[in-house]
Coordinates of C-alpha atoms in Angstrom, one line a residue:
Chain V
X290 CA -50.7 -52.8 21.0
X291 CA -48.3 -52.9 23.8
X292 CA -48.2 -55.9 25.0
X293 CA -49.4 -58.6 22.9
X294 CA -49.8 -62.2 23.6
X295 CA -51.5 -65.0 21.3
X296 CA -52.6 -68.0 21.3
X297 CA -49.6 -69.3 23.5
X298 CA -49.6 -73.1 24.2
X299 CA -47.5 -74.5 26.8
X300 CA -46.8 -78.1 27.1
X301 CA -45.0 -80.3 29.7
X302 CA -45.0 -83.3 29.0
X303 CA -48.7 -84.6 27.5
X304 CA -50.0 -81.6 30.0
X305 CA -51.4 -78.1 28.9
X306 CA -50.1 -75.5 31.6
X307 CA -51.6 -73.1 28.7
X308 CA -53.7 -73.6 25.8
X309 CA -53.9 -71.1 22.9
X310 CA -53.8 -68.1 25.0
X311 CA -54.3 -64.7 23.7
X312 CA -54.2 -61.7 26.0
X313 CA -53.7 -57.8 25.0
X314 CA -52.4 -55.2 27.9
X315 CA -52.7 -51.7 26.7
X316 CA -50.1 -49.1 28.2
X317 CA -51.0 -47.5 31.2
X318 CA -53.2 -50.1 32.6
X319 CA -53.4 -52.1 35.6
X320 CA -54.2 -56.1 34.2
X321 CA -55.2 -58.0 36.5
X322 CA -54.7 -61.8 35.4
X323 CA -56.8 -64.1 37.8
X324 CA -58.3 -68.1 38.0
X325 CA -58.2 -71.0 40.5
X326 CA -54.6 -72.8 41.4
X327 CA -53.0 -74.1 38.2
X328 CA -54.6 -72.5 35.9
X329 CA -51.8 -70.9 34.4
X330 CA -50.9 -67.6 35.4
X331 CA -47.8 -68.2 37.3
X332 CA -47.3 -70.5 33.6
X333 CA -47.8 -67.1 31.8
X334 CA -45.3 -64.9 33.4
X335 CA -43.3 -67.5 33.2
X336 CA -43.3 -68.2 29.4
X337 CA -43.5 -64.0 29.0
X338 CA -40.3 -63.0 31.1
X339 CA -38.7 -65.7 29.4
X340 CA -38.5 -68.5 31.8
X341 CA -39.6 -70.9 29.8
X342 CA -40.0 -71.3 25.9
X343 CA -43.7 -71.5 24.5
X344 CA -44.5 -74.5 22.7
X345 CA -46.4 -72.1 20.2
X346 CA -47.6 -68.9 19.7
X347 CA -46.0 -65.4 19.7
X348 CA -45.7 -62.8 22.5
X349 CA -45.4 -58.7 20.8
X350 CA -43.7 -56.1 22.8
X351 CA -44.4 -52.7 21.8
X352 CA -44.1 -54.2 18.0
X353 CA -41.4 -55.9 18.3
X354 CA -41.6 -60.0 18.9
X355 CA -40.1 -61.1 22.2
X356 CA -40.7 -64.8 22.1
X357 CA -38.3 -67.2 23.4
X358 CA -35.6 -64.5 24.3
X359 CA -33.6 -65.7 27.3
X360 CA -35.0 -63.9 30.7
X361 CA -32.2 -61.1 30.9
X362 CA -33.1 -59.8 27.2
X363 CA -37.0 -59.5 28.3
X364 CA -35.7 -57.5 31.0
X365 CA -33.8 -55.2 28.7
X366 CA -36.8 -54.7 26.8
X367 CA -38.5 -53.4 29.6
X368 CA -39.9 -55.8 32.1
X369 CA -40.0 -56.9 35.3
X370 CA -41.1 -59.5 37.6
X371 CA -41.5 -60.3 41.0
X372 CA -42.5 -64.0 42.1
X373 CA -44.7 -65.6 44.2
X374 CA -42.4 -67.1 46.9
X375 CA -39.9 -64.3 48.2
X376 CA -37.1 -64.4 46.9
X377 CA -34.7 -61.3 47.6
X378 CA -30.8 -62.0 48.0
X379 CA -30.6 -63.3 51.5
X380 CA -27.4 -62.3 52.4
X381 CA -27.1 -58.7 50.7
X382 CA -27.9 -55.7 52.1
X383 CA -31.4 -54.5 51.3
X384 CA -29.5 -51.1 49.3
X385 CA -27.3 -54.0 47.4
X386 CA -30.7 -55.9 46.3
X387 CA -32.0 -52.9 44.5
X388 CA -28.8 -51.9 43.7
X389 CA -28.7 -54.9 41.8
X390 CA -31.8 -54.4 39.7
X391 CA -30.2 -51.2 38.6
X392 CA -26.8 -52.9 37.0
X393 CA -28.1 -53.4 33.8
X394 CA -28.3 -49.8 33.1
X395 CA -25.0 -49.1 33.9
X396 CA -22.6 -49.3 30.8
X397 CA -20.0 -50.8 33.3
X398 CA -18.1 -53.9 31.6
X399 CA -14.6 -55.6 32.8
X400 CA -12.7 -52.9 30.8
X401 CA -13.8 -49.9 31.6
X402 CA -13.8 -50.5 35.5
X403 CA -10.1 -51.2 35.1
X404 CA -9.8 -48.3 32.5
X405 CA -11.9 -45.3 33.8
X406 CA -12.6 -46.5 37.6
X407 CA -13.7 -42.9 37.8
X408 CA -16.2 -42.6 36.0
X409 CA -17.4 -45.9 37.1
X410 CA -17.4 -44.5 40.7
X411 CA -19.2 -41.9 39.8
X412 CA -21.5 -43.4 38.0
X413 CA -22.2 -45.9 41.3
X414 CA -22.7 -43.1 43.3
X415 CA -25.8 -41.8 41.4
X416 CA -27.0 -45.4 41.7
X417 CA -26.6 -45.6 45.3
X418 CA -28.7 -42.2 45.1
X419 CA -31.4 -43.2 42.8
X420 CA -31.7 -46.7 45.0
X421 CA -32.1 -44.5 48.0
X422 CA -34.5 -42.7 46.5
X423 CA -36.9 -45.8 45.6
X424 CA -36.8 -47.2 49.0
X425 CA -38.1 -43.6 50.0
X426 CA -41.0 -43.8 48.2
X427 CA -42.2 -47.4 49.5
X428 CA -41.3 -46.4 53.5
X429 CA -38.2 -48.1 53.8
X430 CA -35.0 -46.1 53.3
X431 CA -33.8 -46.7 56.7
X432 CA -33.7 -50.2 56.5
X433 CA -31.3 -49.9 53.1
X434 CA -28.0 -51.3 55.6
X435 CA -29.7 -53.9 56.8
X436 CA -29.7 -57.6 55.6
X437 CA -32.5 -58.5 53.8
X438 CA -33.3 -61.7 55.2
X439 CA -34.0 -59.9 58.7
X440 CA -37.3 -57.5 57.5
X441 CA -40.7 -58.5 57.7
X442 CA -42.4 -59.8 55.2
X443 CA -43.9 -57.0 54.3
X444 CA -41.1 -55.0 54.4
X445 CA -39.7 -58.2 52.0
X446 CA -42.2 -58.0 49.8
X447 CA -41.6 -53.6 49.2
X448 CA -38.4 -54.7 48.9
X449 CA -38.8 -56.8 46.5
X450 CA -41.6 -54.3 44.2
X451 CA -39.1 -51.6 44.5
X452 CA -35.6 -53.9 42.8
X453 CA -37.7 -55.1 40.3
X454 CA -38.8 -50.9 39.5
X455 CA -34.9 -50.5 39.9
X456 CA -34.6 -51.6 36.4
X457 CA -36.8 -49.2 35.0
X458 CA -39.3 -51.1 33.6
X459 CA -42.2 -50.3 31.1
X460 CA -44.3 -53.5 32.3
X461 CA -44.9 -54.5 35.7
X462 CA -45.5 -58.7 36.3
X463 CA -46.3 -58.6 39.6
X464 CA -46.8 -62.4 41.1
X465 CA -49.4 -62.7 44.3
X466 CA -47.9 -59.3 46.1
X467 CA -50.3 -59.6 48.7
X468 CA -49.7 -63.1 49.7
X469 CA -49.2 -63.2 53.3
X470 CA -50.0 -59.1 54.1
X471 CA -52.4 -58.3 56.3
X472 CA -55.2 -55.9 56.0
X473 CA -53.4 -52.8 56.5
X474 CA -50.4 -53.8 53.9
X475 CA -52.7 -55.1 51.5
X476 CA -54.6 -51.5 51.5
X477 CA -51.4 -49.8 51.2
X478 CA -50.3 -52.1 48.2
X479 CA -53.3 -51.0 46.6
X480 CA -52.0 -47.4 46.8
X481 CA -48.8 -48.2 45.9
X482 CA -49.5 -50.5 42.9
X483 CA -51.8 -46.8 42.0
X484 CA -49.2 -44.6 42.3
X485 CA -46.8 -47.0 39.9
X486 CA -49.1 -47.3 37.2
X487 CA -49.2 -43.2 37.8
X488 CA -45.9 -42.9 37.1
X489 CA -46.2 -44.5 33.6
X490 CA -45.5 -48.3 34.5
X491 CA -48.2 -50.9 33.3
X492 CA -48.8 -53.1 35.9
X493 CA -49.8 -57.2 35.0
X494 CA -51.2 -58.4 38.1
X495 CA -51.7 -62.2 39.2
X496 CA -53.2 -61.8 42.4
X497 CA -55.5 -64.2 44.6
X498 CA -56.9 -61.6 47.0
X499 CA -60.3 -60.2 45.0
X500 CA -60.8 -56.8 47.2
X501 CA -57.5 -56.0 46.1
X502 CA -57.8 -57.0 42.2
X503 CA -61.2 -55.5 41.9
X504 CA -59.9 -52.2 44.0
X505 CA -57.1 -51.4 41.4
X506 CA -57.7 -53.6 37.8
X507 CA -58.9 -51.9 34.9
X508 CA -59.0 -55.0 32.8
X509 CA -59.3 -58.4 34.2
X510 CA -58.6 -61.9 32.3
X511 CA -59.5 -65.2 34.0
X512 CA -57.6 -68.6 33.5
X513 CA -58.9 -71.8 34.1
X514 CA -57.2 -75.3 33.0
X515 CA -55.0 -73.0 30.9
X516 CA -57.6 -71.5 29.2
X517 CA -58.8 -68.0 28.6
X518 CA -62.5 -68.0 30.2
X519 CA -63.7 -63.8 30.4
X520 CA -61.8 -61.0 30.1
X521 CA -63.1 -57.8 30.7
X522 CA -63.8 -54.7 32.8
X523 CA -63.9 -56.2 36.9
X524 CA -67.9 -55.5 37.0
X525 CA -68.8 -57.6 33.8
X526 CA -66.4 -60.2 35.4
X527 CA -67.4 -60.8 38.4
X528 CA -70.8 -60.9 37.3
X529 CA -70.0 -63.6 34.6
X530 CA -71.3 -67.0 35.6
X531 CA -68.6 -69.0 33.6
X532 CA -65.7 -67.2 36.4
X533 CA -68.1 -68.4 39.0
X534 CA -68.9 -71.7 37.9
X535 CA -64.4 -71.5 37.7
X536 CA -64.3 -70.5 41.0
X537 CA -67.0 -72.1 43.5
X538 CA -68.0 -75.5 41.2
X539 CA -71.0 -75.9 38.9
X540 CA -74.6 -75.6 40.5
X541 CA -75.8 -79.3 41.8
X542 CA -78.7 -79.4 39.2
X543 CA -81.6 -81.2 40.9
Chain O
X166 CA 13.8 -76.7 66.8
X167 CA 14.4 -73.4 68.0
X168 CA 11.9 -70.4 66.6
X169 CA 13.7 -69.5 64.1
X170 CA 13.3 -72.7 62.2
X171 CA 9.6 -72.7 63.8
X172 CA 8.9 -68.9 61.7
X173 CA 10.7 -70.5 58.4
X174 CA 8.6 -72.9 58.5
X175 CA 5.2 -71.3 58.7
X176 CA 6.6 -69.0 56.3
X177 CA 7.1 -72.2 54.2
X178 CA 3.4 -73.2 55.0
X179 CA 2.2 -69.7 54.0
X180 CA 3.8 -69.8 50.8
X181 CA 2.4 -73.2 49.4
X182 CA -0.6 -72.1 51.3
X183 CA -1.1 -69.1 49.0
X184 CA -0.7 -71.3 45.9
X185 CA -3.1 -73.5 47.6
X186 CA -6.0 -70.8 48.4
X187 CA -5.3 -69.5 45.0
X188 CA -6.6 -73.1 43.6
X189 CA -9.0 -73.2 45.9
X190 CA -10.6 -70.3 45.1
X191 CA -11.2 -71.2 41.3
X192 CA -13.3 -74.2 42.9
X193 CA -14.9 -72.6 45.5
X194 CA -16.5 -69.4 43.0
X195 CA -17.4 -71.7 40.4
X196 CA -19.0 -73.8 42.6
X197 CA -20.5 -70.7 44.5
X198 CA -21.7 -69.5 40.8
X199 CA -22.7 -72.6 38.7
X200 CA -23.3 -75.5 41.2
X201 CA -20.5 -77.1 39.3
X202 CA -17.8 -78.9 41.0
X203 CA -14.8 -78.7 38.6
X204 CA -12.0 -81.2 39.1
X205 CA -10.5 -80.0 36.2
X206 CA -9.4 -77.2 38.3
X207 CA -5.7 -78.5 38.7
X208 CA -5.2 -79.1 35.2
X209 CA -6.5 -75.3 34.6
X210 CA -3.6 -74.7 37.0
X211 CA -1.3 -76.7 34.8
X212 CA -2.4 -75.2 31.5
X213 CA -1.7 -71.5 33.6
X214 CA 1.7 -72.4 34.4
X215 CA 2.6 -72.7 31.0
X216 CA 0.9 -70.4 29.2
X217 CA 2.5 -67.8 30.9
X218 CA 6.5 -69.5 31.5
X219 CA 6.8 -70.9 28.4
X220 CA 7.7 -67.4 27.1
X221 CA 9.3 -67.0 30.4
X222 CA 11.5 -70.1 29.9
X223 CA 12.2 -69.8 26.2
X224 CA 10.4 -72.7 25.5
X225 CA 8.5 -71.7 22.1
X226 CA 11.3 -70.8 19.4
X227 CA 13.8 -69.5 22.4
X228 CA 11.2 -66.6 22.7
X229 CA 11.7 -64.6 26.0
X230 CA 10.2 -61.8 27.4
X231 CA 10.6 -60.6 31.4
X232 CA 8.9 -62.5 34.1
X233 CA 6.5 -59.8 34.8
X234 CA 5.1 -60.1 31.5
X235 CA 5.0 -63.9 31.0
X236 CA 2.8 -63.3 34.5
X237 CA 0.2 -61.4 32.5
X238 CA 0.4 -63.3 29.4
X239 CA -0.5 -66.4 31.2
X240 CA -2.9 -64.7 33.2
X241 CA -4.4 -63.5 29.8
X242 CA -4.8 -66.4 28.3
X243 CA -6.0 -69.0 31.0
X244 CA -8.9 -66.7 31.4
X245 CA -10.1 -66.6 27.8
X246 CA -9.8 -70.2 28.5
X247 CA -11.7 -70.2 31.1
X248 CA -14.5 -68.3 29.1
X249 CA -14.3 -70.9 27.0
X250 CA -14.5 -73.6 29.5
X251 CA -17.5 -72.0 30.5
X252 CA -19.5 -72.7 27.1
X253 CA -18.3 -76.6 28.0
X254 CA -19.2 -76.6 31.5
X255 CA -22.6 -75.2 31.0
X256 CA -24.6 -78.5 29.8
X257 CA -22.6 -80.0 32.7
X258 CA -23.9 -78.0 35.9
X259 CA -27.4 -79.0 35.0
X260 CA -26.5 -82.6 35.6
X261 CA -26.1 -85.2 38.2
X262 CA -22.8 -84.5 40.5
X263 CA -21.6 -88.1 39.3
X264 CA -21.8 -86.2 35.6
X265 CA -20.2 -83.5 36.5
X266 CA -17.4 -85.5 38.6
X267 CA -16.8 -87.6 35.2
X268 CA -16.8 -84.8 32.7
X269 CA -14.9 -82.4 35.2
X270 CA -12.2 -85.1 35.3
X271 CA -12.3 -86.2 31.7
X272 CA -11.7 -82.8 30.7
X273 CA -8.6 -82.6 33.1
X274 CA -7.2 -86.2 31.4
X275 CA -7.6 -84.4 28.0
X276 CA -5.8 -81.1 29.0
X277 CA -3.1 -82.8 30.5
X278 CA -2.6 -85.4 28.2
X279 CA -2.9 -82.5 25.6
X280 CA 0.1 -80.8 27.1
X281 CA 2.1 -83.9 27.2
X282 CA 1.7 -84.4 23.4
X283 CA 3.0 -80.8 22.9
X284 CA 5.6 -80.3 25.5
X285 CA 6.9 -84.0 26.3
X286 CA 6.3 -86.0 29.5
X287 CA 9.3 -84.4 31.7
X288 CA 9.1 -81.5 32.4
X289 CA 11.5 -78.4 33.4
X290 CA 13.1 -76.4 36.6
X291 CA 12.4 -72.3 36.2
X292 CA 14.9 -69.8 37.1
X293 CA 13.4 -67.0 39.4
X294 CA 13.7 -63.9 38.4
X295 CA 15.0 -63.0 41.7
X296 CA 18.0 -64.1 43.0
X297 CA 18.3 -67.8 44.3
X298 CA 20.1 -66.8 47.4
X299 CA 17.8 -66.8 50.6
X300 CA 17.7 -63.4 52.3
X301 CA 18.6 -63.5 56.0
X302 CA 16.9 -61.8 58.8
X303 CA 17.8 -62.8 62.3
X304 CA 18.2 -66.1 61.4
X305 CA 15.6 -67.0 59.5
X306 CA 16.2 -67.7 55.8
X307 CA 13.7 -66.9 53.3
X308 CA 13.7 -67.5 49.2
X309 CA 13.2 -64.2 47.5
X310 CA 10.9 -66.1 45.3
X311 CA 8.4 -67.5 48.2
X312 CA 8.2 -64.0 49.1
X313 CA 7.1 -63.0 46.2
X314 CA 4.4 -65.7 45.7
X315 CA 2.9 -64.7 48.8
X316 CA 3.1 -61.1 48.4
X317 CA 1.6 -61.7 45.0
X318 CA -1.5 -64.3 46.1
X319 CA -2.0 -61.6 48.9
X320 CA -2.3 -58.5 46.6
X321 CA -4.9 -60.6 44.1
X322 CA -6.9 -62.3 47.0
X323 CA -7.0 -58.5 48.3
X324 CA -8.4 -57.3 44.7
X325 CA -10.7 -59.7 44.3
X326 CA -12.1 -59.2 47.3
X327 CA -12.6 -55.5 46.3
X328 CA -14.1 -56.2 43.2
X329 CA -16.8 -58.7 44.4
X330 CA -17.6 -56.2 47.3
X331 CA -17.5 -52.6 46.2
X332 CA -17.5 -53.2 41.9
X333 CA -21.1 -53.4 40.4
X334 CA -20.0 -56.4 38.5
X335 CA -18.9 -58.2 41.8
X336 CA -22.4 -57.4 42.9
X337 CA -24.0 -58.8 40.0
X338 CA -21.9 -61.8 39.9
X339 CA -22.9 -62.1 43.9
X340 CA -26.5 -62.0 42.9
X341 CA -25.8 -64.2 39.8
X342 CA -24.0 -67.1 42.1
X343 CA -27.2 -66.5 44.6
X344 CA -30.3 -66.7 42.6
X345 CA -29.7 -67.5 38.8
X346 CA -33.4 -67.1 37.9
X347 CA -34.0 -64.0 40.1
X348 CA -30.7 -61.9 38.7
X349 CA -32.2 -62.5 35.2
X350 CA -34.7 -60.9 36.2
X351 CA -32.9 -58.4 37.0
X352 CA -31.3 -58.2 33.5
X353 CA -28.3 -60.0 34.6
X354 CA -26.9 -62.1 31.7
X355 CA -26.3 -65.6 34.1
X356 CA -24.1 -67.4 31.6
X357 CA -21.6 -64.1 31.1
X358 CA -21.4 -63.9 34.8
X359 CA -20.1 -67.7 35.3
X360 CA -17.9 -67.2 31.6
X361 CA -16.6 -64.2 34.1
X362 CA -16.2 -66.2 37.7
X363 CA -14.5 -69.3 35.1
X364 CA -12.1 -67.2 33.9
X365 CA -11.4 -65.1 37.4
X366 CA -11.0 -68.9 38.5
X367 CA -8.4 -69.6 35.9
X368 CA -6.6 -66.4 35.6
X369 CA -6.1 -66.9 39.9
X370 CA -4.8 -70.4 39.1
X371 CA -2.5 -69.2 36.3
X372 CA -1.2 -66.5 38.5
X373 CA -0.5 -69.2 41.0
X374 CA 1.6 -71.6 38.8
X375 CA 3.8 -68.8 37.2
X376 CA 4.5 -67.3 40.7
X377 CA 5.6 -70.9 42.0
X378 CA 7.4 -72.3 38.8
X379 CA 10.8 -71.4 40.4
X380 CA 9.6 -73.5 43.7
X381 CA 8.0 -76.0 41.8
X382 CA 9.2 -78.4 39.0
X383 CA 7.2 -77.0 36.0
X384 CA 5.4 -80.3 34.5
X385 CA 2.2 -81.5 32.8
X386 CA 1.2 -83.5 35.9
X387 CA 2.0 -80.8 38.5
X388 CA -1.6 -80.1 38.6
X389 CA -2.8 -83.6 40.0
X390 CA -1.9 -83.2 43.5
X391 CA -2.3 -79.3 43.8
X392 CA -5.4 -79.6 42.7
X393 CA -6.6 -82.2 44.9
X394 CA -4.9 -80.2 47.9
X395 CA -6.1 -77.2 46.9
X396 CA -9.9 -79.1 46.6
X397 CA -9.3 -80.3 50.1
X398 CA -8.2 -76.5 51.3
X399 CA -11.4 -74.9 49.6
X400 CA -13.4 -78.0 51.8
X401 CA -11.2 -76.9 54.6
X402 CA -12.6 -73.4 54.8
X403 CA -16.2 -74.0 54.0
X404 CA -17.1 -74.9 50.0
X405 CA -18.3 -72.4 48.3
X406 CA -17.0 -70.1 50.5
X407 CA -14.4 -67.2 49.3
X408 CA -13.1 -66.5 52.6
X409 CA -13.2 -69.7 53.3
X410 CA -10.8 -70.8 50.3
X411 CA -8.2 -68.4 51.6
X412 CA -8.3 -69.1 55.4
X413 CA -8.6 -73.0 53.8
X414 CA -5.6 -72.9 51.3
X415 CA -3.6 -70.7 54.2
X416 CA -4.1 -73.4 56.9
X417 CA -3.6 -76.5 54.9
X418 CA -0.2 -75.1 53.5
X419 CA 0.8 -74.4 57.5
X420 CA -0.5 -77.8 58.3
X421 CA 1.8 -79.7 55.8
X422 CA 4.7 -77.8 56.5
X423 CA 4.5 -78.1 60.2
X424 CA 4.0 -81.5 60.0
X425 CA 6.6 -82.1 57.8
X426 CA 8.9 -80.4 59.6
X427 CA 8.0 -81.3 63.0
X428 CA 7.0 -85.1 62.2
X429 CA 7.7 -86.8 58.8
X430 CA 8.1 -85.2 55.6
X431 CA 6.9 -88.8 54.3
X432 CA 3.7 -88.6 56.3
X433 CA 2.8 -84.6 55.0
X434 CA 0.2 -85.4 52.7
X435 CA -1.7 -87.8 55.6
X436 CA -1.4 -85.6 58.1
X437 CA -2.8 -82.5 56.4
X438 CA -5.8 -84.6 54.9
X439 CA -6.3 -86.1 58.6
X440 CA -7.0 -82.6 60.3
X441 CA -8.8 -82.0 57.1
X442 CA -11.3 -84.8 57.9
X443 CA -11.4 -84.1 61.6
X444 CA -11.9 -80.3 61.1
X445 CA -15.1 -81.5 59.0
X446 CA -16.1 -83.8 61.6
X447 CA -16.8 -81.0 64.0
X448 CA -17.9 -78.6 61.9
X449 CA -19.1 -80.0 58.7
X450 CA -19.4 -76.5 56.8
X451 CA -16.1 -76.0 57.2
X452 CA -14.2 -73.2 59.0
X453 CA -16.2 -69.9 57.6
X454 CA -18.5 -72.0 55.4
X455 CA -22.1 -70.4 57.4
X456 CA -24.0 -72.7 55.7
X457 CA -24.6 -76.0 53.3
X458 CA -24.4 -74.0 50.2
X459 CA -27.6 -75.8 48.5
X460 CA -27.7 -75.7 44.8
X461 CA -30.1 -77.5 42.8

């Protein structure tokens, strides 16, 4: 299994943010990971990119366990994240923000950018091309000079989709990318999340906006209270009364 | 006074201003990167000093080695302190600034209470390398040495501006200081950026001391009042702010000598800290300082 998550249990406090759940993403996938405010998801990528440490249970990356490593290790492994509120760095160019999200393949340290600044250069140069070459593909390449805190949020939120591919991921956690698009963006996102999971990225989706998550998902789980309530292909799903009963309130019996 | 004495003395300023900016640097990236305000920061400058002139002065066995060297030796080794410093300070930034404030300065009481026990209370004068003699151009007398401690904080405020600009590590360490939880996403190891912008911090410091121990009298208090100066420089330009700490340190160095020379020598200290407070009065983010930094 790719990735593998089970029976994860999250507690603040005397409060569940998560209780015993299990979740399996296959490769190649888009997951789409859905449920009313606070009932965990946000919890979930949290405790899976490393965030926060689970108070039980056991999260398998391609075999290997992953639980508890500090964020920047999860990322070496092969994930990436994007979060709910926007949050690129303000006051770097937009080229410097994915530029960022491709340091960690470079095998720059202190040393040899004093001892081979040449090869460092030249290995900053194919960055700079490679970063171009991302912002390309979402539309945006002629913004890479300007600072990021001046784009629209849309234009924020490609931003943001296309640092977190800078690092080459093999999973995808993509937080609410269609908060705050309208129509148009949101039916572009839905081609663009497409065209990722295309290129071999598995995409784990929390997303709010239902045309969207039933338009691209494959799989979808639902959270509720911090508990696992369906899971399953989006038909069978939206079909199931439990996720309705989750979402609109129980039937006033008579 | 005519203008020659009026260029000495800025030159003067400029000179304790660069020792200054160099301090305030250290407090102004740490800050910028961990949220911690460290008033340990003039001890750090202390502990510099004489990790590097000790083998400068013959201090340890009558062990000497050229001035250049002692330079890097001290540089060297204040910034595997700082690294180390680091791993101290981390359990620290998470805390109240009243927590920090206590451990910061507790930590600067041990260091310098440290180097008391091992080199004695009194301290010693340094020889410059260069020769004691002021070199005169039309009129105005300059020491050799002051020269050199400007040209020197010039050259490494000039580096480390390329590094944080062009460098992929300065970029990562930008985006470290900017958004802790965002550049681990990124894969960015937080804590080995702020062991890095620690010991940057203290290896600027050290650099400071070693290039002003001939100006200075080389002592285990010598940090107290640096450091609080060069606090009130990095305040000065904006907190936080790495331009800022240079235009800051720069200033408040000018400031003192002018007044010194112009006014009191006995009033220096109050006058600088007076524009200080005034400056901040107008413009409470200091002079390049674009914004409260904010840090949780």
């Amino acid at each position: 299994m790719f990735l593998e998550i089970e029976s994860l249990t999250m507690q603040f406090g005397g409060i569940y943010a998560l209780k015993e759940v299990s979740l399996a993403v296959e490769q190649g996938e888009i997951h789409g990971l859905i449920g009313p405010n606070g009932s965990g998801k946000t919890t979930t990528f949290n405790v899976v990119s490393g965030y926060y440490k689970p108070t039980s249970g056991s999260i398998r990356f391609e075999g290997a366990g992953i639980t508890g490593l500090p964020a920047h290790k999860i990322t070496a492994a092969g994930f990436a994240r994007t979060f709910q509120n926007l949050r690129l760095f303000s006051s770097m160019t937009v080229l410097d923000n994915v530029l960022v999200g491709m340091g960690h393949h470079a095998k720059t340290g202190l040393w040899r950018e004093i001892l081979n600044p040449a090869a460092v250069r030249r290995e900053e140069s194919r960055f700079v091309g490679d970063a171009i070459h991302l912002l390309e593909l979402f539309g945006i390449a002629g913004l890479a000079d300007h600072p990021a805190t001046g784009l629209s949020y849309g234009e924020q939120r490609r931003v943001e989709i296309a640092r977190a591919l800078a690092t080459k991921p093999k999973i995808l956690l993509l937080d609410e990318p269609a908060a705050g698009l309208n129509e148009v963006e949101s039916d572009e996102l839905r081609g663009t999340l497409k065209s990722i999971r295309d290129s071999g990225v598995t995409i784990l989706l929390i997303e709010h906006d239902m045309k969207l998550v039933m338009g691209v998902c494959d799989v979808i789980t639902v959270l509720d209270y911090g508990r696992k309530i369906a899971e399953g292909p989006c038909e069978s799903v939206s079909g199931d009364p439990v996720v309705i009963e989750a979402y609109l309130g129980k039937e006033d019996e008579p | 006074m005519n203008s020659g004495i009026f260029i000495q003395t800025i030159i003067g300023g400029l000179g304790i201003g660069s020792l200054y900016a160099l301090i305030a640097l250290g407090y102004s990236m740490v800050y910028r990167s961990m949220g911690l305000v460290n008033f340990a920061q003039g001890s750090i400058y202390m502990v510099g000093t004489y990790f590097g002139i000790i083998w400068y002065a013959g201090i340890v066995v009558g062990l000497r080695v050229p001035y250049p060297v002692a330079l890097l030796i001290g540089i060297l080794l204040n910034a595997m302190l700082g690294v180390v410093l680091e791993r101290i300070f981390r359990p620290l930034a998470k805390l109240d600034l009243m927590f920090m404030l206590l451990g910061t300065i507790g930590l600067g009481f041990v260091l310098n209470n440290l180097f008391v026990i091992i080199f004695g209370a009194e301290g010693f004068a340094v020889k410059s390398p260069l020769p004691d003699t002021p070199i005169i151009v039309l009129g105005i007398r300059v020491l050799p040495q002051m020269l050199l401690l400007i040209g020197g904080a010039a050259a490494l405020m000039t580096a480390l501006q390329i590094f944080l600009k062009r460098g992929k590590l300065g970029v990562a360490m930008r985006a470290s200081a900017m958004d802790h939880d965002i550049a681990s996403a990124m894969g960015i190891p937080v804590n080995r950026m702020n062991a890095l912008t620690l010991a940057i911090g203290s290896a600027l410091a050290a650099a400071a001391g070693i290039l002003a121990a001939p100006i200075v009298y080389v002592n285990p208090a010598m940090g107290s009042a640096i450091g609080l100066k060069g606090f009130a420089a990095a305040i000065l330009g904006g907190f936080g702010s790495i331009p800022g700490a240079i235009v800051g340190g720069l200033l408040f160095g000018v400031l003192e000598a002018v007044s010194s020379g112009y006014i009191s020598s006995s009033y220096t200290r109050g006058i600088a800290f007076i524009i200080m407070v005034l400056v901040l009065m107008i413009k409470p983010t200091g002079i390049v300082g674009e914004t409260t930094v904010e840090k949780v």
